[in-house]
Structures are given as structure tokens and as C-alpha cells.
């Protein structure tokens, strides 16, 4: 079974696509329309890119989405029902506590459909510490820490709160995070295959033509997703390519259509062929992003320690 995602852009991934589109494509309603189309078609996630977190210098790409990704994901979460929302955020642009809080909040708002696409900076050591720190902050509370016991006057169980007290080479963060443990245990982590933090990711994006990176984690716990741009040939030809890629170890594809119209064409012509061949599983309703991707729910370290 393969997974499908959509890289969301206002006009399409062809840099010239904007010239044949209407200005309204830049607005939220138009982006929501694309997300709803993918949601109803059974896609597993939309990927909200951010030009790898780079700030524009002397030009603005028409391929870029005009909204800050986590803000856009929060808005989409209130309008979509099933599709996962993977938003890009750069390690060198956000303070780790605030970023951990933002994605934990998004996971609650979306009912467990949040993912963080990590845009790494230029310092590999700092990036690794950053991502591990955010993950540790998400472990601030055990699953059943909040009991809301009005009779006893107990809001939470103090023993199930874990103050981090992190003091590393680049960051000092006390914790705990002021958001309850996320519906997924932790939001899904995604990274580009050549990222210095790819070994920490649940989802690895492989750019078209690039080799699949070595991953340090168990293969069953990682989903390798390949980006695809443009679709040449008929539905059977494209389905043949997807099938061969899946047999070679690719778990799914994130579509980067040249134009927004190409997304509709994919859904109308190619998707039915993939379904006919049994390459797509039956759409899951009201599932978390981890459920959709077949990823296990992270167990809190304290629970693991007690069980050992």
C-alpha cells in the first residue's frame, strides 16, 4: 500500500503557473479548496513547505505559499476532517520551547493530524540538539497526568509531570511544556533525506532523482516518501511507475503538480487506476496522521522505565 501527500502551493510547482491563474489563488479559500479536494480523495497529508525556511532576499517565488505554515495548518485543521497537516518550520528561526508548544497545540486542534517538516540550519550539532530538545519537551506530561479530580482538588498528578532541565551545548530549557501530551503521543517528524536530522524523522522526503538515504531507525518505523512532479503518459503508465517505485522500497509519494488543475486530473484519472490495482488502502476516517501512515504511537519514557 502506498501513501499519498500533496505539496500545497497557490498556483502549482511550475514557476510560470501563476501567469495562467487568477489572483484569488493566493487566498486562503483557494488553498483550502485544494486541501479539501485532497482530503475527500483520501490523501494522507498535505505538506506546507516554506522554501526550507529561507527568507527572501531580492525575489519572492510564486511557488511559495504566502502564509506562515503552522498558522495555515491551524486554519486548515478547522475545515478539513481526515487529512494530515505537515507544516515546515526552521530550527534557526524559532525558539525551541515555542515551536514545541506550537506543534503540540496544532496536534490538539487537528485531533492528532499534525506533523513537523524540519528545515535544518547550517549547524548540524545544534540542529540535532534542537530536534531532540523539542521531542523531550513533548514528553513533559505522561498520558494520564491530567485527572481533573474536582472532589479531591487535584488538577494533575505531580509525579507524572517531568521537568526537563535541559542544559546542552546550545540550549538551556527548564520545561515543562504547558500543553498536555499530544493526541499522537508526539506530532510526526518529517525531514528531507539529506538533512542532518533525517535519522530522527518518522517521514523522510526523497527528492526526485535522489538516492534513498541510510536511516538509523528501524525501517518499519520510517516512511520514505518520494516527491513527484508532472505526470506524463496515461493513467496506466503513471500507475506502473508508482508500482515499481513501491516495489523498490518507496512507501509513498508527495505530489508536486505543475498546476493546480493537474491535481484534479490526477484525482480523476490516475487515482482510480491506483485503487483498481489495490495500491491504496481504504481511506481511514477520523484517524491520526500516525495511524494513516502506519506509524506506532511513541510510548512515554517513564512508562517504558516502569515496564522494564
mmCIF file of C-alpha atoms in Angstrom:
data_model
loop_
_atom_site.group_PDB
_atom_site.id
_atom_site.type_symbol
_atom_site.label_atom_id
_atom_site.label_comp_id
_atom_site.label_asym_id
_atom_site.label_seq_id
_atom_site.Cartn_x
_atom_site.Cartn_y
_atom_site.Cartn_z
ATOM 1 C CA UNK A 1 0.000 0.000 0.000
ATOM 2 C CA UNK A 2 1.307 3.444 -0.841
ATOM 3 C CA UNK A 3 0.725 6.745 0.888
ATOM 4 C CA UNK A 4 -0.172 9.943 -0.919
ATOM 5 C CA UNK A 5 0.559 13.527 0.025
ATOM 6 C CA UNK A 6 0.134 16.870 -1.669
ATOM 7 C CA UNK A 7 2.630 19.722 -1.597
ATOM 8 C CA UNK A 8 0.360 22.735 -1.350
ATOM 9 C CA UNK A 9 1.125 25.830 -3.423
ATOM 10 C CA UNK A 10 -1.189 28.591 -4.664
ATOM 11 C CA UNK A 11 -0.588 28.087 -8.399
ATOM 12 C CA UNK A 12 1.392 24.861 -8.818
ATOM 13 C CA UNK A 13 5.071 23.947 -8.796
ATOM 14 C CA UNK A 14 5.769 25.284 -12.271
ATOM 15 C CA UNK A 15 7.314 28.744 -11.646
ATOM 16 C CA UNK A 16 5.326 30.038 -14.644
ATOM 17 C CA UNK A 17 1.984 28.613 -13.457
ATOM 18 C CA UNK A 18 0.914 31.879 -11.817
ATOM 19 C CA UNK A 19 0.652 33.573 -15.220
ATOM 20 C CA UNK A 20 -2.299 31.391 -16.160
ATOM 21 C CA UNK A 21 -4.079 31.612 -12.821
ATOM 22 C CA UNK A 22 -6.324 34.094 -11.048
ATOM 23 C CA UNK A 23 -5.157 36.343 -8.218
ATOM 24 C CA UNK A 24 -7.657 34.643 -5.906
ATOM 25 C CA UNK A 25 -5.415 31.571 -5.924
ATOM 26 C CA UNK A 26 -3.208 33.330 -3.361
ATOM 27 C CA UNK A 27 -6.023 33.483 -0.811
ATOM 28 C CA UNK A 28 -6.865 31.062 1.979
ATOM 29 C CA UNK A 29 -10.118 29.899 0.377
ATOM 30 C CA UNK A 30 -8.294 28.692 -2.735
ATOM 31 C CA UNK A 31 -5.700 26.809 -0.673
ATOM 32 C CA UNK A 32 -8.494 25.321 1.436
ATOM 33 C CA UNK A 33 -10.212 24.154 -1.753
ATOM 34 C CA UNK A 34 -7.086 22.201 -2.730
ATOM 35 C CA UNK A 35 -6.762 20.714 0.760
ATOM 36 C CA UNK A 36 -10.433 19.678 0.777
ATOM 37 C CA UNK A 37 -10.039 18.086 -2.656
ATOM 38 C CA UNK A 38 -7.099 16.023 -1.400
ATOM 39 C CA UNK A 39 -8.941 15.220 1.859
ATOM 40 C CA UNK A 40 -12.021 13.945 0.037
ATOM 41 C CA UNK A 41 -9.831 11.935 -2.374
ATOM 42 C CA UNK A 42 -8.252 10.091 0.565
ATOM 43 C CA UNK A 43 -4.769 11.627 0.540
ATOM 44 C CA UNK A 44 -2.821 11.041 3.747
ATOM 45 C CA UNK A 45 -1.387 14.526 4.176
ATOM 46 C CA UNK A 46 -0.735 17.949 2.749
ATOM 47 C CA UNK A 47 2.790 19.299 3.081
ATOM 48 C CA UNK A 48 3.040 23.011 3.719
ATOM 49 C CA UNK A 49 6.505 23.934 2.505
ATOM 50 C CA UNK A 50 8.293 27.145 3.324
ATOM 51 C CA UNK A 51 11.254 27.286 0.907
ATOM 52 C CA UNK A 52 13.201 25.381 3.579
ATOM 53 C CA UNK A 53 12.680 28.282 5.963
ATOM 54 C CA UNK A 54 14.795 30.648 3.890
ATOM 55 C CA UNK A 55 13.867 34.319 3.928
ATOM 56 C CA UNK A 56 13.611 36.034 0.538
ATOM 57 C CA UNK A 57 16.492 38.363 -0.328
ATOM 58 C CA UNK A 58 15.671 40.102 -3.584
ATOM 59 C CA UNK A 59 12.864 37.986 -5.062
ATOM 60 C CA UNK A 60 9.706 36.153 -3.981
ATOM 61 C CA UNK A 61 8.963 32.783 -5.562
ATOM 62 C CA UNK A 62 5.429 32.403 -6.998
ATOM 63 C CA UNK A 63 5.628 28.751 -5.937
ATOM 64 C CA UNK A 64 5.803 29.687 -2.247
ATOM 65 C CA UNK A 65 2.670 29.612 -0.128
ATOM 66 C CA UNK A 66 2.010 33.155 1.143
ATOM 67 C CA UNK A 67 1.077 32.156 4.713
ATOM 68 C CA UNK A 68 3.207 31.066 7.664
ATOM 69 C CA UNK A 69 2.863 27.224 7.595
ATOM 70 C CA UNK A 70 1.767 26.500 11.185
ATOM 71 C CA UNK A 71 -0.805 29.289 11.064
ATOM 72 C CA UNK A 72 -2.125 27.950 7.756
ATOM 73 C CA UNK A 73 -2.175 24.385 9.142
ATOM 74 C CA UNK A 74 -4.220 25.536 12.142
ATOM 75 C CA UNK A 75 -6.759 27.183 9.860
ATOM 76 C CA UNK A 76 -6.941 24.125 7.583
ATOM 77 C CA UNK A 77 -7.372 21.879 10.624
ATOM 78 C CA UNK A 78 -10.686 23.535 11.454
ATOM 79 C CA UNK A 79 -12.063 22.960 7.946
ATOM 80 C CA UNK A 80 -10.719 19.524 6.961
ATOM 81 C CA UNK A 81 -11.649 16.219 8.603
ATOM 82 C CA UNK A 82 -9.148 13.472 7.931
ATOM 83 C CA UNK A 83 -6.058 14.608 6.087
ATOM 84 C CA UNK A 84 -2.749 15.086 7.901
ATOM 85 C CA UNK A 85 -1.138 18.518 8.061
ATOM 86 C CA UNK A 86 2.663 18.600 7.851
ATOM 87 C CA UNK A 87 3.945 22.153 8.300
ATOM 88 C CA UNK A 88 7.529 23.285 7.714
ATOM 89 C CA UNK A 89 9.394 25.225 10.402
ATOM 90 C CA UNK A 90 13.091 26.067 10.529
ATOM 91 C CA UNK A 91 15.302 25.256 13.506
ATOM 92 C CA UNK A 92 17.174 28.555 13.094
ATOM 93 C CA UNK A 93 14.053 30.761 13.108
ATOM 94 C CA UNK A 94 12.158 29.629 16.189
ATOM 95 C CA UNK A 95 12.921 29.256 19.870
ATOM 96 C CA UNK A 96 12.560 25.501 20.668
ATOM 97 C CA UNK A 97 10.089 25.840 23.554
ATOM 98 C CA UNK A 98 7.708 27.948 21.477
ATOM 99 C CA UNK A 99 7.997 25.615 18.493
ATOM 100 C CA UNK A 100 7.305 22.559 20.676
ATOM 101 C CA UNK A 101 4.280 24.331 22.117
ATOM 102 C CA UNK A 102 3.037 25.382 18.670
ATOM 103 C CA UNK A 103 3.091 21.862 17.192
ATOM 104 C CA UNK A 104 1.662 20.275 20.348
ATOM 105 C CA UNK A 105 -1.191 22.800 20.128
ATOM 106 C CA UNK A 106 -1.674 22.070 16.419
ATOM 107 C CA UNK A 107 -1.895 18.358 17.200
ATOM 108 C CA UNK A 108 -4.730 19.030 19.646
ATOM 109 C CA UNK A 109 -6.532 21.454 17.340
ATOM 110 C CA UNK A 110 -6.326 18.983 14.438
ATOM 111 C CA UNK A 111 -7.247 15.943 16.591
ATOM 112 C CA UNK A 112 -3.905 14.238 16.032
ATOM 113 C CA UNK A 113 -3.176 15.173 12.428
ATOM 114 C CA UNK A 114 -0.072 17.349 12.896
ATOM 115 C CA UNK A 115 3.419 16.869 11.558
ATOM 116 C CA UNK A 116 6.570 18.995 11.652
ATOM 117 C CA UNK A 117 8.701 19.144 8.497
ATOM 118 C CA UNK A 118 12.089 20.102 9.901
ATOM 119 C CA UNK A 119 14.022 22.721 7.947
ATOM 120 C CA UNK A 120 17.548 22.396 9.338
ATOM 121 C CA UNK A 121 20.072 25.220 9.509
ATOM 122 C CA UNK A 122 23.809 25.125 8.895
ATOM 123 C CA UNK A 123 24.962 23.781 12.269
ATOM 124 C CA UNK A 124 24.370 20.021 12.383
ATOM 125 C CA UNK A 125 25.190 19.679 16.085
ATOM 126 C CA UNK A 126 22.814 22.494 17.018
ATOM 127 C CA UNK A 127 20.067 21.078 14.784
ATOM 128 C CA UNK A 128 20.277 17.638 16.386
ATOM 129 C CA UNK A 129 20.162 19.122 19.878
ATOM 130 C CA UNK A 130 17.227 21.304 18.841
ATOM 131 C CA UNK A 131 15.116 18.426 17.478
ATOM 132 C CA UNK A 132 15.905 16.138 20.430
ATOM 133 C CA UNK A 133 15.046 19.004 22.809
ATOM 134 C CA UNK A 134 11.666 19.575 21.164
ATOM 135 C CA UNK A 135 10.940 15.842 21.399
ATOM 136 C CA UNK A 136 11.879 15.841 25.079
ATOM 137 C CA UNK A 137 9.554 18.790 25.740
ATOM 138 C CA UNK A 138 6.726 16.768 24.181
ATOM 139 C CA UNK A 139 7.421 14.203 26.935
ATOM 140 C CA UNK A 140 6.706 16.760 29.675
ATOM 141 C CA UNK A 141 3.493 15.003 30.663
ATOM 142 C CA UNK A 142 2.547 11.356 30.801
ATOM 143 C CA UNK A 143 -0.615 10.187 29.061
ATOM 144 C CA UNK A 144 -2.798 10.212 32.178
ATOM 145 C CA UNK A 145 -1.167 13.115 34.042
ATOM 146 C CA UNK A 146 -4.258 15.335 33.992
ATOM 147 C CA UNK A 147 -7.044 13.824 36.126
ATOM 148 C CA UNK A 148 -9.357 16.856 36.688
ATOM 149 C CA UNK A 149 -10.449 15.463 40.066
ATOM 150 C CA UNK A 150 -12.717 18.228 41.365
ATOM 151 C CA UNK A 151 -13.646 16.422 44.579
ATOM 152 C CA UNK A 152 -10.019 15.958 45.610
ATOM 153 C CA UNK A 153 -8.935 19.306 44.175
ATOM 154 C CA UNK A 154 -6.310 17.635 42.016
ATOM 155 C CA UNK A 155 -5.850 19.003 38.503
ATOM 156 C CA UNK A 156 -2.957 16.732 37.629
ATOM 157 C CA UNK A 157 -0.701 14.110 39.189
ATOM 158 C CA UNK A 158 2.604 15.837 40.071
ATOM 159 C CA UNK A 159 4.571 12.595 39.696
ATOM 160 C CA UNK A 160 3.500 12.456 36.046
ATOM 161 C CA UNK A 161 4.905 15.870 35.234
ATOM 162 C CA UNK A 162 8.520 15.743 34.024
ATOM 163 C CA UNK A 163 10.588 18.913 34.239
ATOM 164 C CA UNK A 164 13.240 18.725 31.567
ATOM 165 C CA UNK A 165 16.067 20.872 32.966
ATOM 166 C CA UNK A 166 17.939 20.603 29.681
ATOM 167 C CA UNK A 167 21.389 22.178 29.631
ATOM 168 C CA UNK A 168 23.187 21.456 26.378
ATOM 169 C CA UNK A 169 25.871 22.960 24.193
ATOM 170 C CA UNK A 170 23.415 25.317 22.500
ATOM 171 C CA UNK A 171 20.263 25.492 24.612
ATOM 172 C CA UNK A 172 19.156 25.658 28.236
ATOM 173 C CA UNK A 173 15.461 24.922 28.722
ATOM 174 C CA UNK A 174 13.826 24.059 32.036
ATOM 175 C CA UNK A 175 10.342 22.960 30.927
ATOM 176 C CA UNK A 176 7.819 21.504 31.364
ATOM 177 C CA UNK A 177 5.792 22.319 28.270
ATOM 178 C CA UNK A 178 2.489 23.962 29.119
ATOM 179 C CA UNK A 179 0.476 21.745 26.755
ATOM 180 C CA UNK A 180 -0.832 18.284 27.613
ATOM 181 C CA UNK A 181 0.729 15.262 25.876
ATOM 182 C CA UNK A 182 -0.315 15.326 22.248
ATOM 183 C CA UNK A 183 -3.070 13.078 20.827
ATOM 184 C CA UNK A 184 -0.435 11.223 18.790
ATOM 185 C CA UNK A 185 1.980 10.978 21.711
ATOM 186 C CA UNK A 186 4.169 13.241 19.615
ATOM 187 C CA UNK A 187 3.483 15.002 16.305
ATOM 188 C CA UNK A 188 5.006 13.249 13.287
ATOM 189 C CA UNK A 189 8.536 14.391 12.400
ATOM 190 C CA UNK A 190 9.485 14.747 8.729
ATOM 191 C CA UNK A 191 12.786 15.702 7.091
ATOM 192 C CA UNK A 192 14.482 15.786 3.714
ATOM 193 C CA UNK A 193 16.647 12.701 3.115
ATOM 194 C CA UNK A 194 19.945 14.616 3.227
ATOM 195 C CA UNK A 195 19.050 16.525 6.404
ATOM 196 C CA UNK A 196 21.372 16.132 9.423
ATOM 197 C CA UNK A 197 18.283 15.209 11.454
ATOM 198 C CA UNK A 198 16.824 12.689 8.976
ATOM 199 C CA UNK A 199 17.747 9.871 11.371
ATOM 200 C CA UNK A 200 15.289 11.361 13.898
ATOM 201 C CA UNK A 201 12.379 11.643 11.460
ATOM 202 C CA UNK A 202 9.321 9.421 11.077
ATOM 203 C CA UNK A 203 8.880 10.515 7.459
ATOM 204 C CA UNK A 204 11.771 11.060 5.058
ATOM 205 C CA UNK A 205 11.133 13.038 1.902
ATOM 206 C CA UNK A 206 13.273 11.891 -1.008
ATOM 207 C CA UNK A 207 13.625 14.441 -3.761
ATOM 208 C CA UNK A 208 13.015 13.170 -7.290
ATOM 209 C CA UNK A 209 16.168 11.507 -8.585
ATOM 210 C CA UNK A 210 17.957 11.474 -5.226
ATOM 211 C CA UNK A 211 19.054 8.187 -3.637
ATOM 212 C CA UNK A 212 17.295 6.913 -0.547
ATOM 213 C CA UNK A 213 19.322 7.903 2.494
ATOM 214 C CA UNK A 214 20.510 5.467 5.086
ATOM 215 C CA UNK A 215 18.286 5.681 8.115
ATOM 216 C CA UNK A 216 19.431 4.803 11.594
ATOM 217 C CA UNK A 217 15.996 3.832 12.848
ATOM 218 C CA UNK A 218 14.202 0.573 12.279
ATOM 219 C CA UNK A 219 12.887 0.587 8.722
ATOM 220 C CA UNK A 220 9.388 -0.367 9.916
ATOM 221 C CA UNK A 221 9.257 2.874 11.911
ATOM 222 C CA UNK A 222 10.089 5.162 8.986
ATOM 223 C CA UNK A 223 8.092 6.085 5.908
ATOM 224 C CA UNK A 224 10.105 7.005 2.817
ATOM 225 C CA UNK A 225 8.109 9.387 0.648
ATOM 226 C CA UNK A 226 9.256 10.425 -2.809
ATOM 227 C CA UNK A 227 8.330 13.702 -4.438
ATOM 228 C CA UNK A 228 6.922 13.537 -7.961
ATOM 229 C CA UNK A 229 6.463 16.418 -10.371
ATOM 230 C CA UNK A 230 4.487 16.318 -13.586
ATOM 231 C CA UNK A 231 2.708 13.249 -14.897
ATOM 232 C CA UNK A 232 3.491 12.107 -18.415
ATOM 233 C CA UNK A 233 1.683 9.299 -20.178
ATOM 234 C CA UNK A 234 -1.666 7.726 -19.393
ATOM 235 C CA UNK A 235 -3.024 6.556 -16.063
ATOM 236 C CA UNK A 236 -1.665 3.052 -16.585
ATOM 237 C CA UNK A 237 1.828 4.421 -17.324
ATOM 238 C CA UNK A 238 1.902 6.525 -14.155
ATOM 239 C CA UNK A 239 0.475 3.671 -12.077
ATOM 240 C CA UNK A 240 3.198 1.389 -13.486
ATOM 241 C CA UNK A 241 5.853 3.843 -12.258
ATOM 242 C CA UNK A 242 4.276 4.125 -8.799
ATOM 243 C CA UNK A 243 4.049 0.341 -8.555
ATOM 244 C CA UNK A 244 7.699 -0.156 -9.498
ATOM 245 C CA UNK A 245 8.807 2.520 -7.032
ATOM 246 C CA UNK A 246 6.760 0.896 -4.264
ATOM 247 C CA UNK A 247 8.368 -2.458 -5.006
ATOM 248 C CA UNK A 248 11.807 -0.812 -4.689
ATOM 249 C CA UNK A 249 11.095 0.416 -1.157
ATOM 250 C CA UNK A 250 9.264 3.715 -1.576
ATOM 251 C CA UNK A 251 6.344 3.949 0.848
ATOM 252 C CA UNK A 252 4.514 6.761 -0.863
ATOM 253 C CA UNK A 253 4.578 9.916 -2.917
ATOM 254 C CA UNK A 254 4.074 13.596 -2.329
ATOM 255 C CA UNK A 255 2.615 15.156 -5.443
ATOM 256 C CA UNK A 256 4.064 18.433 -6.649
ATOM 257 C CA UNK A 257 1.683 19.190 -9.528
ATOM 258 C CA UNK A 258 2.806 21.711 -12.131
ATOM 259 C CA UNK A 259 -0.538 23.493 -11.881
ATOM 260 C CA UNK A 260 -3.495 23.205 -9.544
ATOM 261 C CA UNK A 261 -5.510 21.782 -12.453
ATOM 262 C CA UNK A 262 -3.071 18.882 -12.627
ATOM 263 C CA UNK A 263 -4.142 17.836 -9.120
ATOM 264 C CA UNK A 264 -7.735 17.499 -10.326
ATOM 265 C CA UNK A 265 -6.581 15.497 -13.337
ATOM 266 C CA UNK A 266 -4.576 13.143 -11.093
ATOM 267 C CA UNK A 267 -7.606 12.532 -8.894
ATOM 268 C CA UNK A 268 -9.929 11.956 -11.844
ATOM 269 C CA UNK A 269 -7.715 9.699 -13.948
ATOM 270 C CA UNK A 270 -4.723 8.240 -12.088
ATOM 271 C CA UNK A 271 -6.161 7.740 -8.611
ATOM 272 C CA UNK A 272 -8.886 5.321 -9.847
ATOM 273 C CA UNK A 273 -6.198 3.226 -11.560
ATOM 274 C CA UNK A 274 -4.139 3.058 -8.341
ATOM 275 C CA UNK A 275 -7.262 1.999 -6.438
ATOM 276 C CA UNK A 276 -8.161 -0.582 -9.098
ATOM 277 C CA UNK A 277 -4.722 -2.144 -8.674
ATOM 278 C CA UNK A 278 -5.143 -2.301 -4.911
ATOM 279 C CA UNK A 279 -2.192 0.027 -4.277
ATOM 280 C CA UNK A 280 -4.155 2.347 -1.966
ATOM 281 C CA UNK A 281 -5.779 1.198 1.227
ATOM 282 C CA UNK A 282 -9.330 2.049 2.173
ATOM 283 C CA UNK A 283 -9.448 5.619 3.458
ATOM 284 C CA UNK A 284 -9.250 5.918 7.229
ATOM 285 C CA UNK A 285 -11.768 8.242 8.836
ATOM 286 C CA UNK A 286 -11.041 10.294 11.930
ATOM 287 C CA UNK A 287 -7.593 8.709 12.269
ATOM 288 C CA UNK A 288 -4.398 10.353 13.452
ATOM 289 C CA UNK A 289 -1.612 11.074 10.996
ATOM 290 C CA UNK A 290 0.423 8.287 12.621
ATOM 291 C CA UNK A 291 -2.487 5.889 12.053
ATOM 292 C CA UNK A 292 -2.743 6.908 8.424
ATOM 293 C CA UNK A 293 0.967 6.338 7.871
ATOM 294 C CA UNK A 294 1.049 3.107 9.859
ATOM 295 C CA UNK A 295 3.448 4.565 12.424
ATOM 296 C CA UNK A 296 3.363 3.455 16.041
ATOM 297 C CA UNK A 297 2.460 5.818 18.859
ATOM 298 C CA UNK A 298 5.531 6.839 20.909
ATOM 299 C CA UNK A 299 5.491 5.447 24.428
ATOM 300 C CA UNK A 300 6.394 7.894 27.192
ATOM 301 C CA UNK A 301 9.921 7.192 28.592
ATOM 302 C CA UNK A 302 8.561 6.925 32.137
ATOM 303 C CA UNK A 303 6.144 4.194 31.049
ATOM 304 C CA UNK A 304 8.988 2.324 29.383
ATOM 305 C CA UNK A 305 11.100 2.626 32.530
ATOM 306 C CA UNK A 306 8.331 1.308 34.763
ATOM 307 C CA UNK A 307 7.729 -1.604 32.381
ATOM 308 C CA UNK A 308 11.407 -2.612 32.304
#
